[in-house]
Amino acid sequence: MEAFKKKTTESYELKVISSFEEKWDYFLRNFAVQGYSEQLDFLWVKQKKIRASISFAISKDGEACSLPQSPFGGFWLEENLNSEALERFIRAVVMEFSKRGIFQLSITEAPKPYGQSNDLVNYLLFKCGFEQKEVVSHQFFIGRKKIKKLVLKERPGFVIKENEAGVNVIYGQIQNFGFLKEIKSWNIQRGYEVNLDENRIIQQVSVFPDRYFLITILKNNEPVGYSLGVKLTSNSLYYYLSATNPKVSLKNGGELLLHELFQIAVEQKVDFIDLGSSDLETSANHGLMFFKSRFANDISNKITWTFKN
């Protein structure tokens, strides 16, 4: 696809290219979305340098989404932009889509730890006519040194818990994908709603194997619990999937999985851990939020915005 450039004031230009030309730290921006006819990157360029960007997948029905089948999409800033420059970028994106005959936009902006300007982005999306569709709260543990300090402090206690439960907890890169069916089955048995696209996960791991870490709880050398950690960005670790076998008595299974996730975070030298959301269909999952609070020191909202022109 040929790059599209549009002159703007203050020497910024809008450049529109295929989503597979640039390589991004948030690797899901480079991953094809099934069922969408086109994927585009919108770049805000000044002096030949990308200052901000956003990726969209475009459906056959003419709706642009950033990003479907991903935890979030949204705007990414390579450096701090003043509010006027950022608003010009948002409006330039809307105008370009309008010229292409696409009048419905959906943007899920990442929680603040992924970008310190995210609050400003949310404010400007509102001022540019976007409507808030959904708010999801994520819990975080922020601070590389704090993560390491917590692991060192808690490790002796978790060794005792492992011995009391008669289990071993291990982690490593994914060797096979049988665990996905077990996670799905175990969660269904517990009555949880399961939205798990096994094929997409397999494809992502195959392309980006170094971004995924499988945590396994072994009892009598048999897996009785799993969790999946994902480096969505090079400085973060995302708590994605988790389940324990409901037919096996397992004390402190959730805590053991999360502690091992923190061990990976120390090894990978990330700046923060994203413990994800804790939502029920119509309300907050207060029980899960309380459980995660022991492993969290911050909370931030993920907001989905829509725009119809």
CSV table of C-alpha atoms in Angstrom, one decimal:
chain,number,residue,atom,x,y,z
A,1,MET,CA,0.0,0.0,0.0
A,2,GLU,CA,1.2,3.5,-0.8
A,3,ALA,CA,1.8,5.8,2.1
A,4,PHE,CA,-0.7,8.7,2.4
A,5,LYS,CA,0.6,12.1,3.6
A,6,LYS,CA,-1.4,15.1,4.5
A,7,LYS,CA,0.2,18.5,5.3
A,8,THR,CA,-0.8,20.2,8.5
A,9,THR,CA,0.2,23.3,10.3
A,10,GLU,CA,3.1,23.4,12.8
A,11,SER,CA,5.1,21.1,10.5
A,12,TYR,CA,3.2,17.9,11.5
A,13,GLU,CA,1.9,15.6,8.8
A,14,LEU,CA,-0.5,12.7,8.9
A,15,LYS,CA,0.8,9.5,7.3
A,16,VAL,CA,-1.4,6.4,6.7
A,17,ILE,CA,0.3,3.1,6.0
A,18,SER,CA,-0.4,-0.6,6.3
A,19,SER,CA,-0.2,-1.9,9.9
A,20,PHE,CA,2.4,-4.4,8.8
A,21,GLU,CA,5.1,-1.9,7.7
A,22,GLU,CA,6.2,-0.6,11.1
A,23,LYS,CA,7.2,-2.8,14.1
A,24,TRP,CA,5.7,-1.7,17.4
A,25,ASP,CA,6.5,-2.5,21.0
A,26,TYR,CA,2.9,-3.3,21.6
A,27,PHE,CA,3.2,-6.4,19.4
A,28,LEU,CA,-0.5,-7.0,18.9
A,29,ARG,CA,-0.6,-3.9,16.6
A,30,ASN,CA,1.4,-6.0,14.1
A,31,PHE,CA,-0.9,-9.0,14.3
A,32,ALA,CA,-3.6,-9.7,11.7
A,33,VAL,CA,-7.2,-9.5,12.9
A,34,GLN,CA,-9.5,-12.2,11.4
A,35,GLY,CA,-12.7,-10.9,9.8
A,36,TYR,CA,-11.4,-7.4,9.1
A,37,SER,CA,-10.7,-6.3,5.5
A,38,GLU,CA,-7.9,-3.8,6.2
A,39,GLN,CA,-5.5,-2.7,9.0
A,40,LEU,CA,-4.0,0.7,9.0
A,41,ASP,CA,-1.5,2.7,11.1
A,42,PHE,CA,-2.1,6.4,11.4
A,43,LEU,CA,1.2,8.2,12.2
A,44,TRP,CA,1.7,11.8,13.4
A,45,VAL,CA,5.0,12.8,12.0
A,46,LYS,CA,7.2,15.8,12.5
A,47,GLN,CA,10.7,16.3,11.1
A,48,LYS,CA,10.6,12.7,9.7
A,49,LYS,CA,10.0,11.3,13.2
A,50,ILE,CA,6.9,9.5,14.5
A,51,ARG,CA,5.6,11.5,17.4
A,52,ALA,CA,2.3,9.6,18.0
A,53,SER,CA,0.4,6.8,16.3
A,54,ILE,CA,-2.7,4.6,16.4
A,55,SER,CA,-3.6,1.3,14.7
A,56,PHE,CA,-7.1,0.4,13.3
A,57,ALA,CA,-8.7,-2.7,11.9
A,58,ILE,CA,-11.5,-1.9,9.4
A,59,SER,CA,-14.5,-4.2,9.1
A,60,LYS,CA,-16.3,-5.0,5.9
A,61,ASP,CA,-19.2,-3.0,7.2
A,62,GLY,CA,-17.1,0.1,7.3
A,63,GLU,CA,-16.3,0.4,11.0
A,64,ALA,CA,-12.8,1.2,12.2
A,65,CYS,CA,-11.7,-0.3,15.6
A,66,SER,CA,-8.6,0.2,17.6
A,67,LEU,CA,-8.1,-2.7,18.3
A,68,PRO,CA,-10.5,-5.7,18.1
A,69,GLN,CA,-9.6,-9.1,19.6
A,70,SER,CA,-6.9,-7.3,21.8
A,71,PRO,CA,-6.9,-6.1,25.4
A,72,PHE,CA,-6.8,-2.5,24.0
A,73,GLY,CA,-5.7,-0.3,21.2
A,74,GLY,CA,-5.6,3.4,21.4
A,75,PHE,CA,-3.1,6.2,20.9
A,76,TRP,CA,0.6,5.7,21.5
A,77,LEU,CA,2.9,8.7,22.1
A,78,GLU,CA,6.6,8.4,21.4
A,79,GLU,CA,7.2,11.6,23.3
A,80,ASN,CA,5.1,14.1,25.2
A,81,LEU,CA,2.9,16.2,22.9
A,82,ASN,CA,1.2,19.4,23.9
A,83,SER,CA,-2.6,19.2,24.0
A,84,GLU,CA,-3.1,21.2,20.8
A,85,ALA,CA,-0.8,18.9,18.7
A,86,LEU,CA,-2.5,15.8,20.1
A,87,GLU,CA,-6.0,17.2,19.4
A,88,ARG,CA,-4.9,18.0,15.9
A,89,PHE,CA,-3.9,14.4,15.4
A,90,ILE,CA,-7.2,13.1,16.7
A,91,ARG,CA,-9.2,15.4,14.4
A,92,ALA,CA,-6.9,14.5,11.5
A,93,VAL,CA,-7.7,10.8,12.0
A,94,VAL,CA,-11.4,11.4,12.1
A,95,MET,CA,-11.3,13.6,9.0
A,96,GLU,CA,-9.3,11.0,7.0
A,97,PHE,CA,-11.7,8.3,7.9
A,98,SER,CA,-14.6,10.5,6.9
A,99,LYS,CA,-12.9,11.1,3.5
A,100,ARG,CA,-12.6,7.3,3.1
A,101,GLY,CA,-16.3,6.9,3.8
A,102,ILE,CA,-15.9,5.4,7.3
A,103,PHE,CA,-18.0,7.2,9.9
A,104,GLN,CA,-18.0,4.8,12.8
A,105,LEU,CA,-14.9,4.6,15.0
A,106,SER,CA,-14.2,2.7,18.2
A,107,ILE,CA,-11.1,3.2,20.3
A,108,THR,CA,-10.2,1.3,23.5
A,109,GLU,CA,-7.6,3.5,25.2
A,110,ALA,CA,-5.0,1.6,27.3
A,111,PRO,CA,-4.9,2.3,31.1
A,112,LYS,CA,-2.5,5.0,32.2
A,113,PRO,CA,0.5,2.9,33.2
A,114,TYR,CA,1.0,2.1,29.5
A,115,GLY,CA,1.3,5.8,28.7
A,116,GLN,CA,1.5,8.8,31.0
A,117,SER,CA,-0.5,11.0,28.6
A,118,ASN,CA,-3.5,8.6,28.5
A,119,ASP,CA,-5.6,10.8,30.7
A,120,LEU,CA,-5.0,13.7,28.3
A,121,VAL,CA,-5.9,11.5,25.4
A,122,ASN,CA,-9.2,10.5,27.1
A,123,TYR,CA,-10.0,14.1,27.8
A,124,LEU,CA,-9.3,15.2,24.2
A,125,LEU,CA,-11.4,12.3,22.8
A,126,PHE,CA,-14.3,13.6,24.8
A,127,LYS,CA,-13.8,17.1,23.6
A,128,CYS,CA,-13.5,15.9,20.0
A,129,GLY,CA,-17.0,14.4,20.1
A,130,PHE,CA,-16.3,10.8,21.1
A,131,GLU,CA,-18.8,9.1,23.5
A,132,GLN,CA,-17.8,6.8,26.3
A,133,LYS,CA,-19.1,3.3,25.7
A,134,GLU,CA,-17.4,1.2,28.4
A,135,VAL,CA,-15.2,1.6,31.4
A,136,VAL,CA,-13.1,-1.4,32.7
A,137,SER,CA,-10.9,-1.1,35.8
A,138,HIS,CA,-7.5,-2.7,35.8
A,139,GLN,CA,-5.4,-3.3,38.9
A,140,PHE,CA,-1.6,-2.9,38.7
A,141,PHE,CA,1.6,-3.4,40.6
A,142,ILE,CA,3.9,-0.6,39.6
A,143,GLY,CA,7.6,-0.2,40.2
A,144,ARG,CA,10.5,-2.4,39.1
A,145,LYS,CA,12.3,-2.2,42.5
A,146,LYS,CA,9.0,-2.6,44.4
A,147,ILE,CA,8.2,-5.8,42.4
A,148,LYS,CA,11.6,-7.2,43.3
A,149,LYS,CA,11.3,-6.2,46.9
A,150,LEU,CA,7.9,-7.8,47.3
A,151,VAL,CA,9.1,-11.1,45.7
A,152,LEU,CA,12.1,-11.3,48.1
A,153,LYS,CA,9.9,-10.6,51.0
A,154,GLU,CA,7.1,-13.0,50.1
A,155,ARG,CA,9.2,-15.9,48.7
A,156,PRO,CA,9.9,-17.8,52.0
A,157,GLY,CA,6.2,-17.8,52.8
A,158,PHE,CA,5.3,-19.1,49.4
A,159,VAL,CA,7.9,-21.9,49.7
A,160,ILE,CA,6.1,-23.0,52.8
A,161,LYS,CA,2.7,-22.8,51.1
A,162,GLU,CA,3.9,-24.9,48.2
A,163,ASN,CA,5.2,-27.6,50.6
A,164,GLU,CA,1.9,-27.6,52.6
A,165,ALA,CA,-0.1,-28.0,49.4
A,166,GLY,CA,2.3,-30.7,48.1
A,167,VAL,CA,2.8,-28.9,44.8
A,168,ASN,CA,5.6,-27.5,42.6
A,169,VAL,CA,5.1,-24.2,40.7
A,170,ILE,CA,7.1,-23.8,37.5
A,171,TYR,CA,7.2,-21.4,34.5
A,172,GLY,CA,8.7,-21.3,31.1
A,173,GLN,CA,7.9,-20.6,27.4
A,174,ILE,CA,5.0,-22.6,25.9
A,175,GLN,CA,5.9,-26.0,24.4
A,176,ASN,CA,2.4,-27.2,23.5
A,177,PHE,CA,-1.1,-25.8,23.7
A,178,GLY,CA,-3.0,-28.6,25.6
A,179,PHE,CA,-3.3,-26.2,28.6
A,180,LEU,CA,-5.8,-24.0,26.7
A,181,LYS,CA,-8.4,-26.8,26.6
A,182,GLU,CA,-7.8,-27.5,30.3
A,183,ILE,CA,-8.2,-23.8,31.2
A,184,LYS,CA,-11.4,-23.6,29.2
A,185,SER,CA,-12.8,-26.8,30.7
A,186,TRP,CA,-11.9,-26.0,34.3
A,187,ASN,CA,-13.4,-22.5,34.1
A,188,ILE,CA,-16.6,-23.9,32.5
A,189,GLN,CA,-16.9,-26.4,35.4
A,190,ARG,CA,-16.7,-23.5,37.8
A,191,GLY,CA,-19.5,-21.7,36.1
A,192,TYR,CA,-17.4,-18.9,34.6
A,193,GLU,CA,-18.1,-17.4,31.2
A,194,VAL,CA,-15.3,-18.3,28.8
A,195,ASN,CA,-14.3,-16.2,25.8
A,196,LEU,CA,-11.2,-18.0,24.6
A,197,ASP,CA,-10.0,-17.9,21.0
A,198,GLU,CA,-7.6,-20.8,21.0
A,199,ASN,CA,-6.5,-20.4,17.4
A,200,ARG,CA,-5.6,-16.8,17.8
A,201,ILE,CA,-3.6,-17.5,20.9
A,202,ILE,CA,-1.7,-20.3,19.1
A,203,GLN,CA,-1.0,-18.0,16.2
A,204,GLN,CA,0.3,-15.2,18.4
A,205,VAL,CA,2.5,-17.5,20.4
A,206,SER,CA,3.9,-19.0,17.2
A,207,VAL,CA,4.9,-15.5,15.9
A,208,PHE,CA,5.9,-14.0,19.2
A,209,PRO,CA,7.0,-16.9,21.4
A,210,ASP,CA,9.3,-14.8,23.6
A,211,ARG,CA,6.3,-12.7,24.8
A,212,TYR,CA,4.4,-15.5,26.5
A,213,PHE,CA,5.1,-17.4,29.8
A,214,LEU,CA,3.2,-20.3,31.0
A,215,ILE,CA,2.9,-20.9,34.8
A,216,THR,CA,2.0,-24.4,35.9
A,217,ILE,CA,1.1,-25.9,39.3
A,218,LEU,CA,2.1,-29.5,39.5
A,219,LYS,CA,0.7,-32.0,42.0
A,220,ASN,CA,2.1,-35.5,41.8
A,221,ASN,CA,3.7,-34.4,38.5
A,222,GLU,CA,0.2,-33.6,37.0
A,223,PRO,CA,-0.9,-30.1,36.1
A,224,VAL,CA,-3.6,-28.8,38.4
A,225,GLY,CA,-3.3,-25.1,37.7
A,226,TYR,CA,-2.2,-22.7,34.9
A,227,SER,CA,-1.7,-19.0,34.3
A,228,LEU,CA,-0.4,-17.2,31.3
A,229,GLY,CA,1.7,-14.1,31.5
A,230,VAL,CA,2.1,-11.9,28.4
A,231,LYS,CA,4.6,-9.1,27.8
A,232,LEU,CA,2.2,-6.8,25.9
A,233,THR,CA,5.0,-4.2,25.9
A,234,SER,CA,8.7,-4.6,26.7
A,235,ASN,CA,8.3,-3.0,30.1
A,236,SER,CA,5.1,-4.7,31.2
A,237,LEU,CA,3.7,-8.1,32.1
A,238,TYR,CA,0.0,-8.9,31.7
A,239,TYR,CA,-1.9,-11.5,33.7
A,240,TYR,CA,-4.0,-13.0,31.0
A,241,LEU,CA,-5.4,-16.5,31.7
A,242,SER,CA,-5.8,-18.4,34.9
A,243,ALA,CA,-7.5,-21.6,36.1
A,244,THR,CA,-7.2,-24.4,38.6
A,245,ASN,CA,-8.7,-27.9,38.4
A,246,PRO,CA,-12.0,-27.8,40.4
A,247,LYS,CA,-11.7,-31.5,41.1
A,248,VAL,CA,-8.4,-31.2,43.0
A,249,SER,CA,-8.2,-29.7,46.5
A,250,LEU,CA,-5.6,-26.9,46.1
A,251,LYS,CA,-5.0,-24.5,48.9
A,252,ASN,CA,-3.8,-21.0,47.9
A,253,GLY,CA,-3.7,-21.9,44.2
A,254,GLY,CA,-4.5,-18.4,43.0
A,255,GLU,CA,-1.8,-16.9,45.2
A,256,LEU,CA,0.8,-19.3,44.0
A,257,LEU,CA,0.1,-18.5,40.4
A,258,LEU,CA,0.3,-14.8,41.0
A,259,HIS,CA,3.5,-15.0,43.0
A,260,GLU,CA,5.1,-16.9,40.2
A,261,LEU,CA,4.0,-14.2,37.8
A,262,PHE,CA,5.9,-11.7,40.0
A,263,GLN,CA,9.0,-13.9,39.7
A,264,ILE,CA,8.8,-13.7,35.9
A,265,ALA,CA,8.4,-9.9,36.2
A,266,VAL,CA,11.6,-9.7,38.2
A,267,GLU,CA,13.4,-12.0,35.7
A,268,GLN,CA,12.1,-9.9,32.7
A,269,LYS,CA,12.9,-6.6,34.5
A,270,VAL,CA,9.5,-5.0,33.7
A,271,ASP,CA,8.3,-1.8,35.2
A,272,PHE,CA,4.8,-2.9,36.0
A,273,ILE,CA,2.4,-5.8,36.2
A,274,ASP,CA,-1.1,-5.5,34.8
A,275,LEU,CA,-3.4,-7.8,36.8
A,276,GLY,CA,-6.2,-7.2,34.4
A,277,SER,CA,-9.9,-6.5,35.0
A,278,SER,CA,-12.3,-8.0,37.5
A,279,ASP,CA,-15.7,-7.6,35.9
A,280,LEU,CA,-19.0,-9.5,36.1
A,281,GLU,CA,-21.5,-9.0,33.3
A,282,THR,CA,-23.4,-6.2,35.0
A,283,SER,CA,-21.2,-5.3,38.0
A,284,ALA,CA,-17.8,-5.2,39.5
A,285,ASN,CA,-16.4,-8.4,40.8
A,286,HIS,CA,-15.5,-7.2,44.3
A,287,GLY,CA,-14.3,-10.6,45.5
A,288,LEU,CA,-11.7,-10.8,42.7
A,289,MET,CA,-10.7,-7.2,43.2
A,290,PHE,CA,-10.2,-7.8,46.9
A,291,PHE,CA,-8.0,-10.9,46.1
A,292,LYS,CA,-5.9,-8.9,43.6
A,293,SER,CA,-5.5,-6.0,46.0
A,294,ARG,CA,-2.8,-7.9,47.9
A,295,PHE,CA,-0.8,-7.9,44.7
A,296,ALA,CA,-1.7,-4.4,43.5
A,297,ASN,CA,-0.6,-0.9,44.4
A,298,ASP,CA,-2.5,1.1,41.7
A,299,ILE,CA,-5.7,1.0,39.7
A,300,SER,CA,-6.5,2.6,36.3
A,301,ASN,CA,-9.4,2.6,33.9
A,302,LYS,CA,-9.5,1.3,30.4
A,303,ILE,CA,-12.1,3.3,28.4
A,304,THR,CA,-13.7,2.4,25.1
A,305,TRP,CA,-14.8,5.4,23.0
A,306,THR,CA,-17.1,5.5,20.0
A,307,PHE,CA,-17.6,8.2,17.3
A,308,LYS,CA,-20.3,8.5,14.6
A,309,ASN,CA,-19.9,11.2,12.0
